[in-house]
Amino acid sequence: MAEGTPGGYAGKILRVNLTDRTVSVEKKDEKFYRRYLGGNGFIAYFLLKEVKAGIDALGPENKLVFALGPLTGTSVIASGRNAVGAKSPLTGGIALSQVGEFWGAELKRAGYDALIVEGKADRPVYLWIKDQNVSIRDAGHLWGKTVKEVQQAIRSELGDDKIRVSLIGPGGENQVRYACIMNGCYDAAGRGGLGAVMGSKNLKAVAVRGTWTPQACCPERVAEQNKDTQHRIETSWRTMEWMKYGTGGPEIVGFEAVGNLPIRNWRDGVFPGVKNIHAGVMKDTVRIGMEGCYVCPMRCKKRIKFDDPYPVDPAYGGPEYETIASLGSNLGIDDMKAVVKGNELCNAYSLDTISVGGTIAFAMECFENGLLTVEDTGGIELTWGNAGAMLKCIELIAKKEGFGRLLAEGTLRLAQQIGKGSERFAMHVKGLEPGQHEPRLMPGFGLGFMINPHGADHCCNIMDGKYAADAGINPLKSLGYHDTVPVYDIGPRKVALFRVEHFKQVLYDSLLLCHLTGVILDYQKIAALTAAVTGWDTSAAELLRIAERILTTARLFNVREGFTAAYDILPQRYFQPKIGGVLSGKPTLDPAALEKAKKYYYTLMGWDENGVPLPEKVEELYIEL
């Protein structure tokens, strides 16, 4: 730890320039750490400060930032995540994604708080970080290989099975616009095309091994907090369900019943086949175990294996809820084994399952309406429920072959290519395909889709039903919120609640806590954990201000790239009733009310009516331009 660095931090930022093959280390003062915290905060800071406006996201001028938080690598429960960011090749704005496993903790143990990758190598390479020894190694023999093959090869080559590897498969190499970065074989930094950025730099992997132990300022208080967190996990029905099934358990049958399940490109409201594809069915038939991330007792990661009708390798884990919905119900597919196989292929090739499913769903609706034909698709019958077509498309997308070359561009660009009014079927926000929860059921969640700087993010968001019950409001009473707000309300009270809870999600992505603990950790608990590790006399009030600074910094990056209020919109389909099911009556979302809510959110944030942070707000938050 650098002298004067707060507890939990390493005090060093590692910078690697692949163009001239230089490695450097820089130090930041405590003021920087306290202003930007880590994770998304670091990423927003470095991208705004160092990436020039208008650069090609797939060009050497883009920077790829891997960032940790103060809790990373410590014993704090559920702190085993890291963040990754860059300018997005999918949206053209900022891309912010988080991922679990053990890689982030290993980078902290190597002695760094962040890794900034610049430039472009002249041939395929990988980084090998062993404590203070950093080398750029040839990866020509790894190019073209799948994720598991590469991880095995690197560990064998370096002679250590405990090395942690963050890497891409062929999807990243081929610069699919929604390629992801994998930590190991089944944890993905999924959103925004960060794997394509990594591939554009000819960087195949970052292998890490560390021996330093991050020091919490008050280890006895960390132990007390961990004991309390463990108790909360063991007494919450929600966390116990995740421990039993992972995400996407039998409860998603209820999602269909209430309208929260995306079906056939978000158009339909009835899908009885959901009973065949949920994680409870997997548990009873094909699941062979559960795994977890660094210092997390929940162990919510599925391991699945079967050989018929095709083999599935348990090394690639199993589908979480978002994948079950995106490759299952949203394509009209009720074949559980096909969904599992699709998940395996996406992980092996390093593809974001949400964007894969969303893009294929859009193409299927275009096919249904005659806007695409078998001549366009290379003979693939893109009909609803066609599991074979889904699996074939994944292969073609990863390799950018045939029709896959168009699908690899994502929904927005594919709609622009097809034209003919296909835009009305294109489900995206800022070019990012939505996470698999329904704004027509939750208007505050829809507002989150609209204003998140990186697009339609389901993680950095809220669930409206929580605030309609006393149990959901009680944790916010210390912040001055005492009254429940109806689910379908999208007035000023809901907007204010959204803002304060959205800040909490931003803090999770900067401290790098797992979002699944959001049901058991409140602001006071998060502040207590941060104080115990860093030694700061911090509070919920300071954390709120930090989150506001991080969101505003990310917003400034997007404004510089040409984003305006016109980009903070939902697809028109969300303002239409579903076909069938409980949401088949009149529309539940009022576009005028949602637009008014957006403007009020801007006001609360200190942004002008076009969503541009006011100069006074930028100055107040000490944001450096």
Coordinates of C-alpha atoms in Angstrom, one line a residue, residues 447 481 490-503 544-545 548-549 551-552 596-609 611-614 617 620-621:
L447 CA -37.1 5.8 -16.1
Y481 CA -38.4 8.9 3.0
I490 CA -44.3 8.2 -11.8
G491 CA -44.8 11.6 -10.1
P492 CA -42.2 13.6 -8.2
R493 CA -42.3 11.3 -5.1
K494 CA -41.4 8.3 -7.2
V495 CA -38.7 10.2 -9.1
A496 CA -37.1 11.4 -5.8
L497 CA -37.2 7.8 -4.5
F498 CA -35.7 6.5 -7.8
R499 CA -32.9 9.0 -7.6
V500 CA -31.8 8.1 -4.1
E501 CA -32.1 4.3 -4.7
H502 CA -30.4 4.7 -8.1
F503 CA -27.5 6.3 -6.3
L544 CA -25.0 10.1 -1.9
R545 CA -22.8 12.9 -3.0
E548 CA -24.1 12.0 -7.8
R549 CA -20.6 13.0 -8.8
L551 CA -23.4 9.8 -12.5
T552 CA -22.7 13.4 -13.5
K596 CA -42.3 14.9 -17.2
A597 CA -40.6 12.6 -14.8
K598 CA -37.4 12.7 -16.8
K599 CA -37.4 16.5 -16.8
Y600 CA -37.9 16.5 -13.0
Y601 CA -35.1 14.0 -12.6
Y602 CA -32.9 16.4 -14.6
T603 CA -33.9 19.2 -12.2
L604 CA -33.0 17.1 -9.1
M605 CA -29.6 16.3 -10.7
G606 CA -28.8 19.9 -11.5
W607 CA -29.0 19.3 -15.3
D608 CA -30.7 21.6 -17.8
E609 CA -33.8 20.7 -19.7
G611 CA -30.0 16.8 -19.7
V612 CA -26.7 18.7 -19.7
P613 CA -25.1 19.2 -16.3
L614 CA -25.2 22.9 -15.4
K617 CA -23.3 21.7 -10.7
E620 CA -20.0 22.2 -7.0
L621 CA -19.1 18.5 -7.4

